[in-house]
PDB file of C-alpha atoms in Angstrom:
ATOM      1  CA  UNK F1218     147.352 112.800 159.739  1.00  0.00           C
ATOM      2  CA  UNK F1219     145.281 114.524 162.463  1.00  0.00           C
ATOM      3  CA  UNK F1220     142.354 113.555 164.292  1.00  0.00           C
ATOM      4  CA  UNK F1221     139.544 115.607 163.798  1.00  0.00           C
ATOM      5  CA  UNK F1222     135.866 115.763 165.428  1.00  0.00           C
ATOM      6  CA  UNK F1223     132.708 115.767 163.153  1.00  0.00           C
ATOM      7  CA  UNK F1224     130.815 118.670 163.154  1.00  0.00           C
ATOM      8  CA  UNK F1225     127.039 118.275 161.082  1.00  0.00           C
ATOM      9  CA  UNK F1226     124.570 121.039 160.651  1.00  0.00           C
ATOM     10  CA  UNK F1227     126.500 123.198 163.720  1.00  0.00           C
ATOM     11  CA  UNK F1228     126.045 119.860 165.965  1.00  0.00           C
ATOM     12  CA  UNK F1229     129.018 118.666 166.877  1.00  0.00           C
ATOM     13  CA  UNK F1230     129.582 115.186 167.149  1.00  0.00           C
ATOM     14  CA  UNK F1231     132.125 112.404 169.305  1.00  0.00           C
ATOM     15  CA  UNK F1232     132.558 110.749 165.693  1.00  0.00           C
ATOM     16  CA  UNK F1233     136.808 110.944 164.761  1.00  0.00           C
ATOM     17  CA  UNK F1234     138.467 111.360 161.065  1.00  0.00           C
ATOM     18  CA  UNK F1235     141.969 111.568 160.806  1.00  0.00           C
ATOM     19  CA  UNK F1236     142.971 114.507 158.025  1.00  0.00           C
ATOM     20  CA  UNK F1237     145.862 115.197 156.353  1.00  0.00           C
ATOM     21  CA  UNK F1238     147.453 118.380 156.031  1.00  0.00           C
ATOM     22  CA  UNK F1239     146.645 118.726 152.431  1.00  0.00           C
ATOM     23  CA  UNK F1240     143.037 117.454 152.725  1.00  0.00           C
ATOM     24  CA  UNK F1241     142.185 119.624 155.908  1.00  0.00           C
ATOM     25  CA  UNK F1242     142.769 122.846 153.447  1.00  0.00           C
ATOM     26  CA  UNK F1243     139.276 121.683 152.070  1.00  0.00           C
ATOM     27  CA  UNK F1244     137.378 121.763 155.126  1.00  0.00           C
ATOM     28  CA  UNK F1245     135.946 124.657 157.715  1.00  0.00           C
ATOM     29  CA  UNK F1246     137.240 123.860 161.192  1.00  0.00           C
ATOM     30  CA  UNK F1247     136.536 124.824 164.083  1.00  0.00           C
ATOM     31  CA  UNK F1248     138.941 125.433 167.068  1.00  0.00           C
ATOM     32  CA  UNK F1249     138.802 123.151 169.617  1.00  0.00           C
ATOM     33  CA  UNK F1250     137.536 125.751 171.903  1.00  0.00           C
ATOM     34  CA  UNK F1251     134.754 127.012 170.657  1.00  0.00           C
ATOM     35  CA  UNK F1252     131.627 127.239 172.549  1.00  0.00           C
ATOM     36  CA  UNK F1253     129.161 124.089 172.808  1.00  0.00           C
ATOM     37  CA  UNK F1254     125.939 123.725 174.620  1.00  0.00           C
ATOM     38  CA  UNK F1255     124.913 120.807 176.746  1.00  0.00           C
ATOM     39  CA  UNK F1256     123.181 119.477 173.558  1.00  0.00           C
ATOM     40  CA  UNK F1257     127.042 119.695 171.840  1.00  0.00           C
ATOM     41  CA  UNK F1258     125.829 122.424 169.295  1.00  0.00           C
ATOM     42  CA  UNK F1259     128.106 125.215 168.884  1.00  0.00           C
ATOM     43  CA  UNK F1260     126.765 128.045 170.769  1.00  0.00           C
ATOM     44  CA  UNK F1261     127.862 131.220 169.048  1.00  0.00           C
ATOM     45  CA  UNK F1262     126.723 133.227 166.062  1.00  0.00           C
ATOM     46  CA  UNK F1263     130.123 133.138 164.644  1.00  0.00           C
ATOM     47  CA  UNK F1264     132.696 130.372 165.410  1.00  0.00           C
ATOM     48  CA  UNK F1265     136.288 130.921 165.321  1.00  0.00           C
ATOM     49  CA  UNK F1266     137.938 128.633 162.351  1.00  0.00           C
ATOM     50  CA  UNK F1267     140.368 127.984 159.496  1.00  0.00           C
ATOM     51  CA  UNK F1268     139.753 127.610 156.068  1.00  0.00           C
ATOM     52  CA  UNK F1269     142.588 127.101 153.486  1.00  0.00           C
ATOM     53  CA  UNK F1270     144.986 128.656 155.933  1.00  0.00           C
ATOM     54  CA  UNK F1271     143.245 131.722 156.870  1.00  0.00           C
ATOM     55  CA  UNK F1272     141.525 132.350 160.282  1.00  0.00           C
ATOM     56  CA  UNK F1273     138.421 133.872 160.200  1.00  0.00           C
ATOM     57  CA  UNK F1274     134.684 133.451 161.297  1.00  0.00           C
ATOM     58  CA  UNK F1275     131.875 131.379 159.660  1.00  0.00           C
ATOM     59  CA  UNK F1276     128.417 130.298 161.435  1.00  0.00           C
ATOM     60  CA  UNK F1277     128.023 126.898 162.864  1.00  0.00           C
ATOM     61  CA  UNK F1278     126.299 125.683 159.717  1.00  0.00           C
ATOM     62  CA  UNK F1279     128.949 125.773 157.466  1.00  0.00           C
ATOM     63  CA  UNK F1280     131.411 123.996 159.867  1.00  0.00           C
ATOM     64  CA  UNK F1281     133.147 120.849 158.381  1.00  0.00           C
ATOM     65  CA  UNK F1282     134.786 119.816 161.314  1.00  0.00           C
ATOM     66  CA  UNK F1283     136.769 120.870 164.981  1.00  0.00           C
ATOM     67  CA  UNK F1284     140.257 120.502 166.184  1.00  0.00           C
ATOM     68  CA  UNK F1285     140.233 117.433 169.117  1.00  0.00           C
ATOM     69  CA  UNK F1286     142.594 119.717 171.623  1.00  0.00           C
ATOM     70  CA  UNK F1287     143.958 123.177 171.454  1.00  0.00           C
ATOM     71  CA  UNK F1288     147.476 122.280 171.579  1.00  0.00           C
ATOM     72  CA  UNK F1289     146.510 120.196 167.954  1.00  0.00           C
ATOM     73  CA  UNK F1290     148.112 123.133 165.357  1.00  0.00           C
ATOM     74  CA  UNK F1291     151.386 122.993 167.256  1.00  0.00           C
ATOM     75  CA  UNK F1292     154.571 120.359 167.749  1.00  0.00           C
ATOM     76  CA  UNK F1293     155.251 118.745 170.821  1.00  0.00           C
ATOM     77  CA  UNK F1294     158.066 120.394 172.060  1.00  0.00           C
ATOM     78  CA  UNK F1295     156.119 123.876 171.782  1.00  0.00           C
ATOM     79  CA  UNK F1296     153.312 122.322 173.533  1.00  0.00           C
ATOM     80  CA  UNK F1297     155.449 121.711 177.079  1.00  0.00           C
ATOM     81  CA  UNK F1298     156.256 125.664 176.956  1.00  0.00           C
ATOM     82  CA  UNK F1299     154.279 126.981 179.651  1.00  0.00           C
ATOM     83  CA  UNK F1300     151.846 129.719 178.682  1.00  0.00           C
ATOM     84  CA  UNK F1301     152.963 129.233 174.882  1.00  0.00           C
ATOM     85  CA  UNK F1302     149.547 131.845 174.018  1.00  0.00           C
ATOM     86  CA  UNK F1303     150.884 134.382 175.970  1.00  0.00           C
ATOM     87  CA  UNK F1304     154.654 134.435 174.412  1.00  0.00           C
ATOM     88  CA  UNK F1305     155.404 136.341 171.435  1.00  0.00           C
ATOM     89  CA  UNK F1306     156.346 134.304 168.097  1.00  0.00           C
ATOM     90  CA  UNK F1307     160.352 134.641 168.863  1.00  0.00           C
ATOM     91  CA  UNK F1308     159.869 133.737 172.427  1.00  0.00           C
ATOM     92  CA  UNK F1309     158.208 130.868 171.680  1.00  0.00           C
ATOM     93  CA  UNK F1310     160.305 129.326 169.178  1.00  0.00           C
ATOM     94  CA  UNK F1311     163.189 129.501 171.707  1.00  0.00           C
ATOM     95  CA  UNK F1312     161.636 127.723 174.173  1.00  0.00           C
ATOM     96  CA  UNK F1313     160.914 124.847 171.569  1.00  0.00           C
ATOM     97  CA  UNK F1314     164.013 124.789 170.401  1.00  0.00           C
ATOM     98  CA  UNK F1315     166.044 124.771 173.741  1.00  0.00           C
ATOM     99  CA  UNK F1316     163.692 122.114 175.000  1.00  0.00           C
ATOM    100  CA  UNK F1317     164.952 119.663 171.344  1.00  0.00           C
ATOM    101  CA  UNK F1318     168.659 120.860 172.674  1.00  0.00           C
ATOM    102  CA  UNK F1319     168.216 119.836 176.254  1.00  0.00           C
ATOM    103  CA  UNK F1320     170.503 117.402 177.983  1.00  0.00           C
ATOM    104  CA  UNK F1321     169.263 114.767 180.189  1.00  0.00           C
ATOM    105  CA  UNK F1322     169.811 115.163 183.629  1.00  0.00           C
ATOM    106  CA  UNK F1323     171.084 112.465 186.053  1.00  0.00           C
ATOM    107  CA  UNK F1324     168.126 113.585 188.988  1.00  0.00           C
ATOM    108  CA  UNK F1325     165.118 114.273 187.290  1.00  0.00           C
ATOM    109  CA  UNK F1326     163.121 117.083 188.911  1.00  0.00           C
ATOM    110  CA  UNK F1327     159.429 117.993 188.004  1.00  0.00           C
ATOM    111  CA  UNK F1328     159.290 121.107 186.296  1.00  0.00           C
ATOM    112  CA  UNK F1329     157.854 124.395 188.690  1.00  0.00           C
ATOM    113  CA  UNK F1330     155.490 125.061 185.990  1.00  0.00           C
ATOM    114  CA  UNK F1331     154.082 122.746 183.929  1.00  0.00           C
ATOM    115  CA  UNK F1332     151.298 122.331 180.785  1.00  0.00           C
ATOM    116  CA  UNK F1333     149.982 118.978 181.787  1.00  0.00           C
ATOM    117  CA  UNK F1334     150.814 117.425 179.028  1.00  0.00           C
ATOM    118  CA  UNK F1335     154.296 116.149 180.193  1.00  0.00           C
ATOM    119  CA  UNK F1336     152.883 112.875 181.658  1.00  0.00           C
ATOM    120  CA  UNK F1337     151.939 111.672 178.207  1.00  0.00           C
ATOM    121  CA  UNK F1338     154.824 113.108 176.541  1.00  0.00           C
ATOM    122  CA  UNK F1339     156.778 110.898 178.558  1.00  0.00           C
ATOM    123  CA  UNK F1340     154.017 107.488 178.398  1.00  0.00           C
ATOM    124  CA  UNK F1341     154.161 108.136 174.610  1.00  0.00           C
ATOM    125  CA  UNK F1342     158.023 108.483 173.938  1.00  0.00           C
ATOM    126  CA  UNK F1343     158.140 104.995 174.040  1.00  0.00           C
ATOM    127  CA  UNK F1344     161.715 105.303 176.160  1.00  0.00           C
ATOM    128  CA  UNK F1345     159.738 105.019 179.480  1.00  0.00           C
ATOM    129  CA  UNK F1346     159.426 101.773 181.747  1.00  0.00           C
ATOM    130  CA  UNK F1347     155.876 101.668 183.217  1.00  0.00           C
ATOM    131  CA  UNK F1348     154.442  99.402 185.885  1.00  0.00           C
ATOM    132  CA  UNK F1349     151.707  97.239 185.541  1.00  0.00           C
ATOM    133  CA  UNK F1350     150.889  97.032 189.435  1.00  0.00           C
ATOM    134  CA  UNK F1351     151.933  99.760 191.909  1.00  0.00           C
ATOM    135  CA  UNK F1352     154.558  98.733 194.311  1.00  0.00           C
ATOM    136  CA  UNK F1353     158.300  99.830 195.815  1.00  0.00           C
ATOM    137  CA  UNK F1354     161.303 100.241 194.105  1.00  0.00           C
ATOM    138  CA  UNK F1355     163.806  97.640 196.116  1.00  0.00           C
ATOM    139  CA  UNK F1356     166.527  97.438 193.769  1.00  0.00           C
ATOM    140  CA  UNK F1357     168.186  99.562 190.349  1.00  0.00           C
ATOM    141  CA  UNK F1358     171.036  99.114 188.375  1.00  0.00           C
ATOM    142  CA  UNK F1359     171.473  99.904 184.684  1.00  0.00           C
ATOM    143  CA  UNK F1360     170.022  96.544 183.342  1.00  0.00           C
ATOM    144  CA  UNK F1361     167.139  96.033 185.886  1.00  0.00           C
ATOM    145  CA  UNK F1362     164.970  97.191 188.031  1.00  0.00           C
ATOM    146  CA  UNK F1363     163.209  94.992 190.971  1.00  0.00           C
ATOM    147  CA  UNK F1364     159.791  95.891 192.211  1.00  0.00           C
ATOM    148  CA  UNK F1365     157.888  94.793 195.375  1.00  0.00           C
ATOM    149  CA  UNK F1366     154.456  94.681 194.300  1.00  0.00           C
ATOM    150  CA  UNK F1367     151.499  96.040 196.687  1.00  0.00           C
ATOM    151  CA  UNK F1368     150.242  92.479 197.830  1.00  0.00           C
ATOM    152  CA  UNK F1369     146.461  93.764 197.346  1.00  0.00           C
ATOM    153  CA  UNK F1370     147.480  94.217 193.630  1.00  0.00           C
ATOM    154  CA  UNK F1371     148.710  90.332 193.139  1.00  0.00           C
ATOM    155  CA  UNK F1372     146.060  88.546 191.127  1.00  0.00           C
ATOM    156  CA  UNK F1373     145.662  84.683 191.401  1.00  0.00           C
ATOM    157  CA  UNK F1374     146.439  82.354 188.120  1.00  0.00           C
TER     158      UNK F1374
END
């Protein structure tokens, strides 16, 4: 299942409802960037959407629902290639697929271009250690690692 946002009468609401794949065939739905005013209504005569896997253009009013981020329609691993609108279909699918082949590396660099999505690619993996309290690294070895934490950060009890 997906998350999806609410869209009534072309209004378009902050209200979530997680689809399937089989049961988002029955809906209109719009992409996630499509034009809103400050009032959250979608702004155009004709929004871009998918119906029963087609794309194609309906007005606001018979919108069911919209996609919660542009990157929804596609996997993770196509997500982190940079500029994945831009590539052609075979370009694409090579990036994903080297990116499920790579090989960890023993010092990690940050990527020269990124998506901005790699921070909670990472959070989310559920193979990361993250800090409660910011602080410096005194001490790693392959079955711990010591933090000093930032004395203002220290909480009483």
């Amino acid at each position: 299942e997906t998350p999806y946002r609410k869209v009534l009468d072309g209004k378009v609401s902050d209200d979530v409802e997680y689809l399937s794949a089989i049961e988002e065939n029955e809906y209109v739905i719009a992409q996630a960037n499509a034009l809103t005013d400050a009032k959250n209504m979608l702004a155009e005569q004709f929004v871009p959407c998918r119906f029963q896997g087609e794309s194609l253009l309906k007005p606001p009013s018979e919108v069911h629902f919209m996609d919660v981020s542009p990157m929804q329609t596609v996997s993770v691993a196509a997500a982190l290639v940079p500029f994945l609108e831009h590539d052609d279909a075979n370009r694409a699918l090579m990036g994903a697929n080297m990116q499920r082949q790579a090989v960890p590396t023993l010092r990690s660099q940050k990527p020269l271009v990124g998506t901005g999505i790699e921070r909670a690619v990472a959070r989310d993996s559920g193979v990361t250690v993250n800090a409660l309290r910011g602080g410096v690294i005194e001490q790693i070895d392959a079955a711990r690692i010591v933090v000093k934490v930032n004395e203002a950060e220290i909480g009483g009890g």
